[in-house]
């Protein structure tokens, strides 16, 4: 085998090794991208779960507020998100469910009866720390 033939064979082998290396590097980069995407997807999902957990623990969405109770809130507020004074209570509070039964008894001050019916949840209506409000 002459020097020139040997050089040609060596050149072919080098090109083959180079192509293999490029393919391997392409596969490694693709695998790293997939792993990175998996990591960030899991991180965002964990963040969303943590954010939901914090909202459930510390915030409450208050809605269906009767007119006589809305008089003690800022004007035209129909629903709002407030910071609860307690941890891990109900995240959604339907104030209309706590309304006094006007047909069964006469009520002199329906707002006081409403607060009494709400019990420990009354602070979200009597002393709200409003974070967001929906107006009519």
GROMACS .gro file of C-alpha atoms in nm:
model
  136
    1UNK     CA    1   0.000   0.000   0.000
    2UNK     CA    2   0.141   0.335  -0.099
    3UNK     CA    3   0.154   0.641   0.114
    4UNK     CA    4  -0.117   0.812  -0.092
    5UNK     CA    5  -0.359   0.517  -0.059
    6UNK     CA    6  -0.293   0.499   0.312
    7UNK     CA    7  -0.362   0.873   0.345
    8UNK     CA    8  -0.694   0.830   0.157
    9UNK     CA    9  -0.800   0.548   0.389
   10UNK     CA   10  -0.701   0.752   0.695
   11UNK     CA   11  -0.898   1.050   0.559
   12UNK     CA   12  -1.209   0.833   0.508
   13UNK     CA   13  -1.179   0.693   0.859
   14UNK     CA   14  -1.139   1.044   1.004
   15UNK     CA   15  -1.450   1.167   0.817
   16UNK     CA   16  -1.646   0.865   0.940
   17UNK     CA   17  -1.539   0.933   1.301
   18UNK     CA   18  -1.632   1.300   1.259
   19UNK     CA   19  -1.982   1.213   1.129
   20UNK     CA   20  -2.036   0.967   1.415
   21UNK     CA   21  -1.922   1.227   1.666
   22UNK     CA   22  -2.157   1.489   1.519
   23UNK     CA   23  -2.451   1.246   1.531
   24UNK     CA   24  -2.367   1.152   1.889
   25UNK     CA   25  -2.338   1.519   1.992
   26UNK     CA   26  -2.672   1.593   1.822
   27UNK     CA   27  -2.836   1.308   2.020
   28UNK     CA   28  -2.675   1.430   2.345
   29UNK     CA   29  -2.798   1.787   2.286
   30UNK     CA   30  -3.149   1.662   2.205
   31UNK     CA   31  -3.151   1.445   2.520
   32UNK     CA   32  -3.032   1.740   2.731
   33UNK     CA   33  -3.308   1.959   2.583
   34UNK     CA   34  -3.570   1.694   2.669
   35UNK     CA   35  -3.435   1.661   3.023
   36UNK     CA   36  -3.435   2.040   3.065
   37UNK     CA   37  -3.791   2.062   2.933
   38UNK     CA   38  -3.900   1.790   3.176
   39UNK     CA   39  -3.733   1.971   3.465
   40UNK     CA   40  -3.895   2.307   3.387
   41UNK     CA   41  -4.235   2.147   3.330
   42UNK     CA   42  -4.215   1.977   3.668
   43UNK     CA   43  -4.088   2.296   3.833
   44UNK     CA   44  -4.378   2.500   3.688
   45UNK     CA   45  -4.630   2.233   3.793
   46UNK     CA   46  -4.486   2.231   4.147
   47UNK     CA   47  -4.501   2.612   4.156
   48UNK     CA   48  -4.866   2.606   4.043
   49UNK     CA   49  -4.952   2.350   4.311
   50UNK     CA   50  -4.772   2.556   4.576
   51UNK     CA   51  -4.951   2.874   4.462
   52UNK     CA   52  -5.287   2.697   4.478
   53UNK     CA   53  -5.204   2.564   4.823
   54UNK     CA   54  -5.109   2.914   4.948
   55UNK     CA   55  -5.427   3.063   4.800
   56UNK     CA   56  -5.641   2.796   4.967
   57UNK     CA   57  -5.458   2.843   5.297
   58UNK     CA   58  -5.461   3.220   5.325
   59UNK     CA   59  -5.707   3.379   5.078
   60UNK     CA   60  -6.083   3.359   5.032
   61UNK     CA   61  -6.311   3.445   4.743
   62UNK     CA   62  -6.625   3.607   4.886
   63UNK     CA   63  -6.931   3.641   4.662
   64UNK     CA   64  -7.313   3.666   4.659
   65UNK     CA   65  -7.309   3.956   4.903
   66UNK     CA   66  -7.657   4.083   4.999
   67UNK     CA   67  -7.736   4.453   4.953
   68UNK     CA   68  -7.758   4.528   5.326
   69UNK     CA   69  -7.409   4.379   5.377
   70UNK     CA   70  -7.265   4.551   5.068
   71UNK     CA   71  -7.338   4.886   5.234
   72UNK     CA   72  -7.042   4.821   5.466
   73UNK     CA   73  -6.804   4.754   5.173
   74UNK     CA   74  -6.658   4.991   4.912
   75UNK     CA   75  -6.920   5.105   4.658
   76UNK     CA   76  -7.040   4.866   4.384
   77UNK     CA   77  -6.841   4.562   4.508
   78UNK     CA   78  -7.019   4.237   4.418
   79UNK     CA   79  -6.736   3.992   4.496
   80UNK     CA   80  -6.380   4.012   4.622
   81UNK     CA   81  -6.071   3.820   4.725
   82UNK     CA   82  -5.958   3.887   5.081
   83UNK     CA   83  -5.684   3.775   5.316
   84UNK     CA   84  -5.833   3.546   5.581
   85UNK     CA   85  -5.755   3.604   5.948
   86UNK     CA   86  -5.716   3.226   5.990
   87UNK     CA   87  -5.526   2.957   5.798
   88UNK     CA   88  -5.674   2.667   5.601
   89UNK     CA   89  -6.041   2.761   5.603
   90UNK     CA   90  -6.277   2.743   5.308
   91UNK     CA   91  -6.131   2.925   5.003
   92UNK     CA   92  -6.475   3.017   4.864
   93UNK     CA   93  -6.740   3.179   5.084
   94UNK     CA   94  -7.096   3.223   4.959
   95UNK     CA   95  -7.232   3.496   5.188
   96UNK     CA   96  -7.587   3.438   5.058
   97UNK     CA   97  -7.586   3.092   5.218
   98UNK     CA   98  -7.558   3.254   5.564
   99UNK     CA   99  -7.847   3.498   5.518
  100UNK     CA  100  -8.115   3.497   5.788
  101UNK     CA  101  -8.452   3.344   5.703
  102UNK     CA  102  -8.676   3.649   5.678
  103UNK     CA  103  -8.993   3.440   5.639
  104UNK     CA  104  -8.954   3.253   5.968
  105UNK     CA  105  -8.873   3.549   6.194
  106UNK     CA  106  -8.862   3.925   6.198
  107UNK     CA  107  -8.510   4.056   6.203
  108UNK     CA  108  -8.435   4.407   6.329
  109UNK     CA  109  -8.075   4.413   6.200
  110UNK     CA  110  -8.014   4.152   5.928
  111UNK     CA  111  -7.642   4.240   5.906
  112UNK     CA  112  -7.582   4.140   6.269
  113UNK     CA  113  -7.775   3.815   6.220
  114UNK     CA  114  -7.574   3.747   5.904
  115UNK     CA  115  -7.246   3.795   6.093
  116UNK     CA  116  -7.374   3.574   6.373
  117UNK     CA  117  -7.469   3.302   6.122
  118UNK     CA  118  -7.123   3.321   5.962
  119UNK     CA  119  -6.956   3.254   6.296
  120UNK     CA  120  -6.576   3.259   6.277
  121UNK     CA  121  -6.591   3.344   5.905
  122UNK     CA  122  -6.757   3.679   5.976
  123UNK     CA  123  -6.426   3.868   5.964
  124UNK     CA  124  -6.407   3.830   5.586
  125UNK     CA  125  -6.721   4.042   5.568
  126UNK     CA  126  -6.691   4.273   5.870
  127UNK     CA  127  -6.316   4.354   5.841
  128UNK     CA  128  -6.208   4.255   5.490
  129UNK     CA  129  -5.852   4.308   5.370
  130UNK     CA  130  -5.946   4.322   5.003
  131UNK     CA  131  -5.682   4.212   4.756
  132UNK     CA  132  -5.903   4.217   4.445
  133UNK     CA  133  -6.263   4.329   4.394
  134UNK     CA  134  -6.520   4.279   4.120
  135UNK     CA  135  -6.753   4.574   4.078
  136UNK     CA  136  -7.094   4.583   3.920
   0.00000   0.00000   0.00000
